[in-house]
PDB file of C-alpha atoms and ligand atoms in Angstrom:
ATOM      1  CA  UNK A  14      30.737 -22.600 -17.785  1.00 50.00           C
ATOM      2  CA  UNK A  15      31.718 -19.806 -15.629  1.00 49.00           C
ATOM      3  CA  UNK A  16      34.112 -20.584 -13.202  1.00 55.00           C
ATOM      4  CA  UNK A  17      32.890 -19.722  -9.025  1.00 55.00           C
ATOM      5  CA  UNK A  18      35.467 -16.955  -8.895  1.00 56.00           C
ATOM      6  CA  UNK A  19      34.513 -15.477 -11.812  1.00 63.00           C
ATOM      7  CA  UNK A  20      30.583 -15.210 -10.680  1.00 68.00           C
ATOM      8  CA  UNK A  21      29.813 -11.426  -9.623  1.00 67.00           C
ATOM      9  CA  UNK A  22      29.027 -11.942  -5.960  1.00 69.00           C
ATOM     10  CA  UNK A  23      28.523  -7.800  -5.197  1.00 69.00           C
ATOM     11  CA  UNK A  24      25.280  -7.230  -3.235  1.00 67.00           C
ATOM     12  CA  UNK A  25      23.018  -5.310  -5.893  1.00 78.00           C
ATOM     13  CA  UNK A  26      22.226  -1.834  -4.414  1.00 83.00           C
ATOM     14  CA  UNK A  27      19.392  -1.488  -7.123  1.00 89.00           C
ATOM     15  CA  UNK A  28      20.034   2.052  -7.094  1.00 87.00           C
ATOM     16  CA  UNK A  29      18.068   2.136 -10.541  1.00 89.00           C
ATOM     17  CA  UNK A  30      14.519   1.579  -8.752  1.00 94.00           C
ATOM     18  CA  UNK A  31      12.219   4.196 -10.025  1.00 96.00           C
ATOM     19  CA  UNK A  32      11.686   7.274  -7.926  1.00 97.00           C
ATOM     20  CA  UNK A  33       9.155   9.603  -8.014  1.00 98.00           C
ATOM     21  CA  UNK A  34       9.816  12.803  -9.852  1.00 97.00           C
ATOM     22  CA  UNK A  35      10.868  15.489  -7.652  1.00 95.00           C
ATOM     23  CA  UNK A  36       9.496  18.254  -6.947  1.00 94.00           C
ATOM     24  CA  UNK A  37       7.170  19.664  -4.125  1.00 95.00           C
ATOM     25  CA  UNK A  38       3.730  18.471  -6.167  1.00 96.00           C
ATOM     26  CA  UNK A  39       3.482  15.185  -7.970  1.00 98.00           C
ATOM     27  CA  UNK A  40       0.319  14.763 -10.232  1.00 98.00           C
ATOM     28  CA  UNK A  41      -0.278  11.257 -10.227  1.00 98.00           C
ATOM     29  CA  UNK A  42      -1.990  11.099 -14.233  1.00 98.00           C
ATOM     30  CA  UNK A  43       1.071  11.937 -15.112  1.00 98.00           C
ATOM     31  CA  UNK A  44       2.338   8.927 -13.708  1.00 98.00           C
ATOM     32  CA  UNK A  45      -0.317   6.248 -14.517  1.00 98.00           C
ATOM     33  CA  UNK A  46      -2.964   6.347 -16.820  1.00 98.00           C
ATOM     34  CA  UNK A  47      -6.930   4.463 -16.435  1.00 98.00           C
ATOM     35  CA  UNK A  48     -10.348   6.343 -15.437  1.00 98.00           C
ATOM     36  CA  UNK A  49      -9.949   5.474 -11.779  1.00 98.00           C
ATOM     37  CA  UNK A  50      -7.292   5.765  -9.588  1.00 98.00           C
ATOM     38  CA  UNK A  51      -5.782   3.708  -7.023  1.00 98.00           C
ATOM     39  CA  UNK A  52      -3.033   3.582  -4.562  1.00 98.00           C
ATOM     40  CA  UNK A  53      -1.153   0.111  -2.325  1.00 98.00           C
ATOM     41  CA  UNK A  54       0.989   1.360   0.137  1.00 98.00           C
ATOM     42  CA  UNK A  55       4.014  -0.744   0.952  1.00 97.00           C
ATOM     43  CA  UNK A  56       3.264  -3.479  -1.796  1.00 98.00           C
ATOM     44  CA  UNK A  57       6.346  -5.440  -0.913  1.00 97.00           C
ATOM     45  CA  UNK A  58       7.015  -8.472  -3.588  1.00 97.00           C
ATOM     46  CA  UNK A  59       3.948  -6.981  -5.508  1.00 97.00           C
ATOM     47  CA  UNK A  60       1.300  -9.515  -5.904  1.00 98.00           C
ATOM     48  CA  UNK A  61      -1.418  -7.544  -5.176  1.00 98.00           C
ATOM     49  CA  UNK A  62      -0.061  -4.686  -7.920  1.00 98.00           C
ATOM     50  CA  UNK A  63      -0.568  -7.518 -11.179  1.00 98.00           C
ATOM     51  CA  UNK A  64      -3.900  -8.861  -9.422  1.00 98.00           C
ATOM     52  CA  UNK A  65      -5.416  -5.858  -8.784  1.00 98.00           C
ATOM     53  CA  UNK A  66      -4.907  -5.157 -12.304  1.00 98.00           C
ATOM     54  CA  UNK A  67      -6.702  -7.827 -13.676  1.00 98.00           C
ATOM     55  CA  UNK A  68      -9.332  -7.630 -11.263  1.00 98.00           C
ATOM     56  CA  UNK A  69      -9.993  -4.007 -12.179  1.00 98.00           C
ATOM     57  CA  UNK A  70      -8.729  -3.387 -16.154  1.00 98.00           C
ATOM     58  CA  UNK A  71      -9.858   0.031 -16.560  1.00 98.00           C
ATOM     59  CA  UNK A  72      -7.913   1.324 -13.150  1.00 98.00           C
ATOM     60  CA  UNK A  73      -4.644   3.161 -12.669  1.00 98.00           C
ATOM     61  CA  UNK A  74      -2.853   1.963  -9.458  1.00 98.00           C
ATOM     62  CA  UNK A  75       0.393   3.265  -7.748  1.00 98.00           C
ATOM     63  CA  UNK A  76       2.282   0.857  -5.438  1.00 98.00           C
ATOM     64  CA  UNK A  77       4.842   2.710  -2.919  1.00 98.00           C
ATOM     65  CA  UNK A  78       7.597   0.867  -1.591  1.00 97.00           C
ATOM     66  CA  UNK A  79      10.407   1.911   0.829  1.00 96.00           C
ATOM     67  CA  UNK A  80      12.822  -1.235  -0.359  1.00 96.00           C
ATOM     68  CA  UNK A  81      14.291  -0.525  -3.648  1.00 95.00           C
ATOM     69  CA  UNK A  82      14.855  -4.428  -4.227  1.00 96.00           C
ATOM     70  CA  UNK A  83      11.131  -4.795  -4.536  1.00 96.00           C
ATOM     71  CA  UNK A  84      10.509  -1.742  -6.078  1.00 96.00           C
ATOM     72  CA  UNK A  85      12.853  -2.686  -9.223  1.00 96.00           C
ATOM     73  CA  UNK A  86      11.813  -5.978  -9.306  1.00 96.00           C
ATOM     74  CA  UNK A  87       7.960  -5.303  -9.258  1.00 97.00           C
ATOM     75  CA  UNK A  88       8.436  -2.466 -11.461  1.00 95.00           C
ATOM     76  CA  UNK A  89      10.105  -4.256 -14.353  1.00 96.00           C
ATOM     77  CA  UNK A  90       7.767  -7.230 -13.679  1.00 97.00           C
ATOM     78  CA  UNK A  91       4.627  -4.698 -14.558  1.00 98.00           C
ATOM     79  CA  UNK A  92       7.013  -3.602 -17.686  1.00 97.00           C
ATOM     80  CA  UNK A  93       7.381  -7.166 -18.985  1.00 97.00           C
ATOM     81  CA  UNK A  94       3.117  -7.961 -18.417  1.00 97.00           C
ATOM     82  CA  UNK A  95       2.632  -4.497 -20.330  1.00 97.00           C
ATOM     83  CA  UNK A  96       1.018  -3.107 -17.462  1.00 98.00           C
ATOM     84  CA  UNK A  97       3.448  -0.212 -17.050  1.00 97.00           C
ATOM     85  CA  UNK A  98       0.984   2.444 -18.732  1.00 97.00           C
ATOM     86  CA  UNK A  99      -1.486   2.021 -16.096  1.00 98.00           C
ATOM     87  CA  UNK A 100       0.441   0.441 -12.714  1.00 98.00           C
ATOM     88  CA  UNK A 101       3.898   1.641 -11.520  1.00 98.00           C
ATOM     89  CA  UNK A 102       5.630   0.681  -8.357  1.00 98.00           C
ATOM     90  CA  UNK A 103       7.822   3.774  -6.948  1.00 98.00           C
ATOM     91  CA  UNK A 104      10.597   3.458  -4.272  1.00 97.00           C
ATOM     92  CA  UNK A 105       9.831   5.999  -1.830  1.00 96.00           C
ATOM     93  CA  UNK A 106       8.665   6.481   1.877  1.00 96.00           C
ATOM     94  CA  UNK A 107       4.921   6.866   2.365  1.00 97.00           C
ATOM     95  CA  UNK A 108       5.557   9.459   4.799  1.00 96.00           C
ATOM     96  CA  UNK A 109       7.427  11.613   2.707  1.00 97.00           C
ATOM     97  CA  UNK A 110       5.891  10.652  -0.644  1.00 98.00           C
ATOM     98  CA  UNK A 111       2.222  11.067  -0.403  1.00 98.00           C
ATOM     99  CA  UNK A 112       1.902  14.769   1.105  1.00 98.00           C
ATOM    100  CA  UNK A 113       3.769  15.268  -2.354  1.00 98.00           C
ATOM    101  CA  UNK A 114       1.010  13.558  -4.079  1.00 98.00           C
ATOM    102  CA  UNK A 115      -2.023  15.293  -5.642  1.00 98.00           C
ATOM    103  CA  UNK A 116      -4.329  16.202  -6.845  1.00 98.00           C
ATOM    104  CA  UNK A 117      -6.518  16.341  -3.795  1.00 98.00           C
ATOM    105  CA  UNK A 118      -9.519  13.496  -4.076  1.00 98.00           C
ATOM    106  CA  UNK A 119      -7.359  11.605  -6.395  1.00 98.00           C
ATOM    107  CA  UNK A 120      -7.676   8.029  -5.378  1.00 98.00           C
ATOM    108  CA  UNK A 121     -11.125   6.132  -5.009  1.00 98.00           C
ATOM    109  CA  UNK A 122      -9.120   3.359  -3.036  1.00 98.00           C
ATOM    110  CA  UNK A 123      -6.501   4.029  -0.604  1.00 98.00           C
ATOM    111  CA  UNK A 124      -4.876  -0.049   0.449  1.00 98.00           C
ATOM    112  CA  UNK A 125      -2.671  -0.679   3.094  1.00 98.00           C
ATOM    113  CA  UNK A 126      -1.565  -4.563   3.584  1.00 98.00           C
ATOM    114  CA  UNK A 127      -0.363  -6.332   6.558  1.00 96.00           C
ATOM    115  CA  UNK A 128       1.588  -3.207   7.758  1.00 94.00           C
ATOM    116  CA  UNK A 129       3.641  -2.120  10.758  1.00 83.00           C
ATOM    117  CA  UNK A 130       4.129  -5.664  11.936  1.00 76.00           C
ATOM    118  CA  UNK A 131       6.788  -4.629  14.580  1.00 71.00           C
ATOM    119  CA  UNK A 132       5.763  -4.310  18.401  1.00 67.00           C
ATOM    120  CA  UNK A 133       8.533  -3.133  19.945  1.00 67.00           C
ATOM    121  CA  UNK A 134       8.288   0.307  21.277  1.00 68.00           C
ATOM    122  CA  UNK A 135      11.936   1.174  19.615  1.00 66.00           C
ATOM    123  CA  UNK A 136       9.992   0.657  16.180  1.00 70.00           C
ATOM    124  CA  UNK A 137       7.372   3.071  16.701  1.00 72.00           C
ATOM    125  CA  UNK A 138       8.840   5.754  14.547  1.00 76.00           C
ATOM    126  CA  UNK A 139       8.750   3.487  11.412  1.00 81.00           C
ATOM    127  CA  UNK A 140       4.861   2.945  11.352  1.00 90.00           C
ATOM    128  CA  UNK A 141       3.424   3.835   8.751  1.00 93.00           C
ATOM    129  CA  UNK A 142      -0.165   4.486  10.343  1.00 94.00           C
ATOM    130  CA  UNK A 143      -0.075   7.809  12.326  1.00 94.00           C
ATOM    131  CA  UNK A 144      -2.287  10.842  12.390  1.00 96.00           C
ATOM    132  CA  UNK A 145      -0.186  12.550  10.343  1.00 97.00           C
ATOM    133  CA  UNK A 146      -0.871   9.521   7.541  1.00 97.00           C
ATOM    134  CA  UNK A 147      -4.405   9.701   8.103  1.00 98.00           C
ATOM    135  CA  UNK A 148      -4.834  13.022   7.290  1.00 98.00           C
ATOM    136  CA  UNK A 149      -2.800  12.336   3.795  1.00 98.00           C
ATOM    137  CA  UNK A 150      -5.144   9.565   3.326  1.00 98.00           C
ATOM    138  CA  UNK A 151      -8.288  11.967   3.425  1.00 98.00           C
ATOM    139  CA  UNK A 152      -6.955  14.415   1.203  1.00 98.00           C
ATOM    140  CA  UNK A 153      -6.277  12.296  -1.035  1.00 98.00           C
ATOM    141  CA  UNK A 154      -9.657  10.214  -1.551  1.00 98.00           C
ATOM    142  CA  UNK A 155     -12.305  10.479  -3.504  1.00 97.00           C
ATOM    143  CA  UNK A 156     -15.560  11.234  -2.444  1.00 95.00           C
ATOM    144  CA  UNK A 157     -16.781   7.869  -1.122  1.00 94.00           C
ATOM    145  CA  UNK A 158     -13.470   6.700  -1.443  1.00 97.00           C
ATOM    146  CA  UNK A 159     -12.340   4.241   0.560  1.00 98.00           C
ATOM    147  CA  UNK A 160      -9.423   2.880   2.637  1.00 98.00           C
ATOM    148  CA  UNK A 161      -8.383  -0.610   3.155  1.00 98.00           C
ATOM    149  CA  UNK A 162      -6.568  -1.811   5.864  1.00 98.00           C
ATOM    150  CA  UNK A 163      -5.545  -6.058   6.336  1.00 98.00           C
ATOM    151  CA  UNK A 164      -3.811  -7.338   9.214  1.00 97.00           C
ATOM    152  CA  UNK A 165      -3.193 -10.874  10.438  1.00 95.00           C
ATOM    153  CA  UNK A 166      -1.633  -9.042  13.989  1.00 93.00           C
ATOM    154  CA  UNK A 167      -4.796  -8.561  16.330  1.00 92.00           C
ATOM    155  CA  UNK A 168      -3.157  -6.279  18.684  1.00 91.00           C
ATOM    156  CA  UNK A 169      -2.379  -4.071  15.355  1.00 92.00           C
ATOM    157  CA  UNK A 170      -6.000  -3.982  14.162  1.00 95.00           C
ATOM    158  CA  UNK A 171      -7.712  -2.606  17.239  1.00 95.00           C
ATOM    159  CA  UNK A 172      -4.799  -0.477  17.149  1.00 93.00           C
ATOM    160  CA  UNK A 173      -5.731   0.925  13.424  1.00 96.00           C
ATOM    161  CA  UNK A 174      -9.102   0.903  14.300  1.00 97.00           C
ATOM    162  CA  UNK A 175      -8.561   3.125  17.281  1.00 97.00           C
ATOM    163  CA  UNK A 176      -6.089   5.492  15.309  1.00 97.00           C
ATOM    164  CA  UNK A 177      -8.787   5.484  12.776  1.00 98.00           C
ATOM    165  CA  UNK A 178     -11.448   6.588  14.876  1.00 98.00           C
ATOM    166  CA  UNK A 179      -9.663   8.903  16.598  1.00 98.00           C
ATOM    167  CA  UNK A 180      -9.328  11.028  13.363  1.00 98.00           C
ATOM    168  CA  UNK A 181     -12.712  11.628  13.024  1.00 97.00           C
ATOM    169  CA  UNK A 182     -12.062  11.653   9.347  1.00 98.00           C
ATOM    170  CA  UNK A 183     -13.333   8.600   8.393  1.00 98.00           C
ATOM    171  CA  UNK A 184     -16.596   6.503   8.587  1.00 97.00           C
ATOM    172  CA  UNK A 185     -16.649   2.703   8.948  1.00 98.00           C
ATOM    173  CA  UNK A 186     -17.971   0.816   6.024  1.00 98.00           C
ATOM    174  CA  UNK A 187     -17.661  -2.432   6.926  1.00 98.00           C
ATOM    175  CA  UNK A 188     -20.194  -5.755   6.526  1.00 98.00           C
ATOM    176  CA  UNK A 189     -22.372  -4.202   9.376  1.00 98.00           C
ATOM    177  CA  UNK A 190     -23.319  -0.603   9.714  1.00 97.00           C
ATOM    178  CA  UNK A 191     -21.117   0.927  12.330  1.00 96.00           C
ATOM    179  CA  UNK A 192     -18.349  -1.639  12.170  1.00 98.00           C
ATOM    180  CA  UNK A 193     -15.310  -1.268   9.893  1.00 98.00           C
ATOM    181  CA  UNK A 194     -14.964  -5.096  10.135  1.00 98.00           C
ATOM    182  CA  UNK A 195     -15.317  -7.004   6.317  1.00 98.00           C
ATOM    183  CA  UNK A 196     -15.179 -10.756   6.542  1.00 98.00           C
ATOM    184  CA  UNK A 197     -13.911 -11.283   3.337  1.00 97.00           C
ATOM    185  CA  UNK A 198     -12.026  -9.044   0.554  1.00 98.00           C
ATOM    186  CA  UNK A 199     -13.759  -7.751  -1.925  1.00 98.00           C
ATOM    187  CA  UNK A 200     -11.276  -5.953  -4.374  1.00 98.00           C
ATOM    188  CA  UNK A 201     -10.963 -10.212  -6.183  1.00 98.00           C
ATOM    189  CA  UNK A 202      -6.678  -9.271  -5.181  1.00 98.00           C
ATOM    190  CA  UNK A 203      -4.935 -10.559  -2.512  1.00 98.00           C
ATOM    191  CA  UNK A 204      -1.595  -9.371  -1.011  1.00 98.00           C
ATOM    192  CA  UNK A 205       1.452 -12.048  -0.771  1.00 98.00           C
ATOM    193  CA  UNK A 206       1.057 -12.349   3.128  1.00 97.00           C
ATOM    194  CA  UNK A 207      -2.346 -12.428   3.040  1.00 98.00           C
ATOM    195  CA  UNK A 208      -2.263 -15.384   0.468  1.00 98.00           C
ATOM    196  CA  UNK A 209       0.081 -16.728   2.754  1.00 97.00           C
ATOM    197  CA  UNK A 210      -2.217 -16.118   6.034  1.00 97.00           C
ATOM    198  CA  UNK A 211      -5.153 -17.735   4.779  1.00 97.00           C
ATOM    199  CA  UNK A 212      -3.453 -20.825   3.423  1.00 98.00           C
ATOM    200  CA  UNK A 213      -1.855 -21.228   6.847  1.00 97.00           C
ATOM    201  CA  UNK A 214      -5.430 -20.391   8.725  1.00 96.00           C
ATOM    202  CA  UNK A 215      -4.390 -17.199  10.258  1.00 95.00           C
ATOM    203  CA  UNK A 216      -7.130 -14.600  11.241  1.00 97.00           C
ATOM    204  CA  UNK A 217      -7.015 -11.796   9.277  1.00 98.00           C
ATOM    205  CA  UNK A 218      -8.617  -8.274  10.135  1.00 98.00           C
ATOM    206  CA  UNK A 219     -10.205  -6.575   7.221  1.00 98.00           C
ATOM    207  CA  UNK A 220     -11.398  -2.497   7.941  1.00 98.00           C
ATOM    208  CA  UNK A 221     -12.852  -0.669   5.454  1.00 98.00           C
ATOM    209  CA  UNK A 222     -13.656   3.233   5.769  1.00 98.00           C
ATOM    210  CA  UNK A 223     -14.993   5.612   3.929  1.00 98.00           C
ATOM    211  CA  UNK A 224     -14.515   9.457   3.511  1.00 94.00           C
ATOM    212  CA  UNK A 225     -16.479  11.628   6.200  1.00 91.00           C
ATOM    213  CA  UNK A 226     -18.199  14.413   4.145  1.00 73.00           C
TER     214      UNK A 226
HETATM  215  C1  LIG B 305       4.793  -6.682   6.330  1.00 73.92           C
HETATM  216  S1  LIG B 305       5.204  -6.115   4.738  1.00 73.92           S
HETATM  217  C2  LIG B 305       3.696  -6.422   3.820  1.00 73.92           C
HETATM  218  C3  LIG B 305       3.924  -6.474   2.335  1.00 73.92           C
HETATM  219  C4  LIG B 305       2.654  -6.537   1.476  1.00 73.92           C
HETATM  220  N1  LIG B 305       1.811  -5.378   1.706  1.00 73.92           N
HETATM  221  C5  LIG B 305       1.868  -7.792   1.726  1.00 73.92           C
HETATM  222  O1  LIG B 305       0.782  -7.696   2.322  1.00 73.92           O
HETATM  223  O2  LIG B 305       2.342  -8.869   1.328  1.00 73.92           O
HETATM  224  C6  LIG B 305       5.204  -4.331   4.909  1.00 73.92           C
HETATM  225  C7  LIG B 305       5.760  -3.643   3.670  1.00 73.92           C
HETATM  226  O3  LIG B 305       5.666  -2.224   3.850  1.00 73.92           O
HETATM  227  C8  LIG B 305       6.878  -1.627   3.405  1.00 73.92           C
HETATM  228  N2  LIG B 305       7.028  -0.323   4.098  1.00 73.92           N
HETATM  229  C9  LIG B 305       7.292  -0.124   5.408  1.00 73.92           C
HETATM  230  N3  LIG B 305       7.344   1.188   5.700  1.00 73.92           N
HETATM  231  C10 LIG B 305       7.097   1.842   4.525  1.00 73.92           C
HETATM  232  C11 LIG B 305       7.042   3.228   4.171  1.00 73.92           C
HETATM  233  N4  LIG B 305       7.242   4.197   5.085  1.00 73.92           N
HETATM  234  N5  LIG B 305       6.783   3.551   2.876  1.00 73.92           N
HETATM  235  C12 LIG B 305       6.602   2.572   1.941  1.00 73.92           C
HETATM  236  N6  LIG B 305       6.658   1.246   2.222  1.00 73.92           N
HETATM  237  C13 LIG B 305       6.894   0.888   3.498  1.00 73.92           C
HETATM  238  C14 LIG B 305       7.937  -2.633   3.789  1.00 73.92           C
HETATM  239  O4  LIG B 305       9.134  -2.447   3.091  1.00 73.92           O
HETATM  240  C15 LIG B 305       7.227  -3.952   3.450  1.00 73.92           C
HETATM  241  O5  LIG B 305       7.421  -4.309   2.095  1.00 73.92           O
END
């Protein structure tokens, strides 16, 4: 038995969590492999990532995660379910990382899960959802391709849906024409915290949009 002093108590820094490549273009087939592609931003502990994959078999899907803890642990998790060929989790900052990503009209489903759930003016400058990430997001879908936004934070989803519209880049494709609004999920995935919202009841906002051509 090891004794308690001998038991390595160092933080791990999990400095090892993938990256992606460098470089000022990033083609994302030569990252993940399948006749569609798909993107989660800020996957977290990765649930989504391994059902998502199952749900859709014949997808590629790249999760991007700012915490290297999750990023390593996720990533090695797809490695051991022999997933890795065709779903890779990559430590990086949306904001930095997805102008980087191409080819234009890549992705046929953009997701972004329970973000930004801070509300203090002071955090502002960490959202994720901006103008600037809108625009990305555009570039980056396929025609009819389509972004997915959850919340459970109501003040956040008119929020979105106002940054959203604002954009003019998008079109609402929700359960009734004109409304972004979906009651339920239909990608048969769910992210951790929304498994976790609707076993404790919570209200969760579901917008769907897709490409203005
Ligand atoms: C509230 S959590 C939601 C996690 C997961 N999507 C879910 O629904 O269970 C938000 C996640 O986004 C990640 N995140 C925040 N800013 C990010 C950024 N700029 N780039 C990538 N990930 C980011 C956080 O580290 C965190 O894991």
């Amino acid at each position: 038995m090891t004794a308690p002093s001998e038991i390595d108590r160092t933080p791990k820094s999990y400095a090892d969590a993938p990256r992606l490549p460098e470089g000022e273009r990033v083609d994302v087939r030569e990252l993940v492999r399948g006749t569609t592609f798909e993107i989660e931003i800020g996957h977290g502990r990765g649930g989504f990532l391994i059902e998502r994959a199952a749900a859709a078999p014949d997808a590629a899907i790249l999760g991007l995660e700012i915490k290297r803890k999750w990023c390593a642990i996720v990533d090695a998790r797809l490695e051991k379910r022999g997933l890795r060929n065709r779903v890779r989790s990559f430590s990086d900052d949306a904001k930095y990382a997805l102008p980087r990503l191409g080819p234009d009209g890549i992705f046929s489903v953009i997701y972004l899960h329970f973000p930004d759930p801070w509300w203090k003016k002071r955090h502002q400058k960490r959202m994720v959802m901006s103008n600037d990430f809108l625009v990305q997001v555009a570039r980056l879908l396929a025609e009819n391709g389509e972004l997915f936004i959850q919340t459970d934070v109501h003040d956040r989803a008119i929020a979105f849906e106002r940054e959203v519209e604002a954009s003019q880049l998008f079109r609402a494709y929700g359960d009734e024409e004109g409304s972004p609004h979906l009651a339920e999920n239909p990608y048969g995935a769910r992210s951790p915290r929304e498994h976790r919202a609707v076993a404790d009841g919570l209200p969760v906002a579901r917008l769907r949009y897709r490409l203005k051509r």
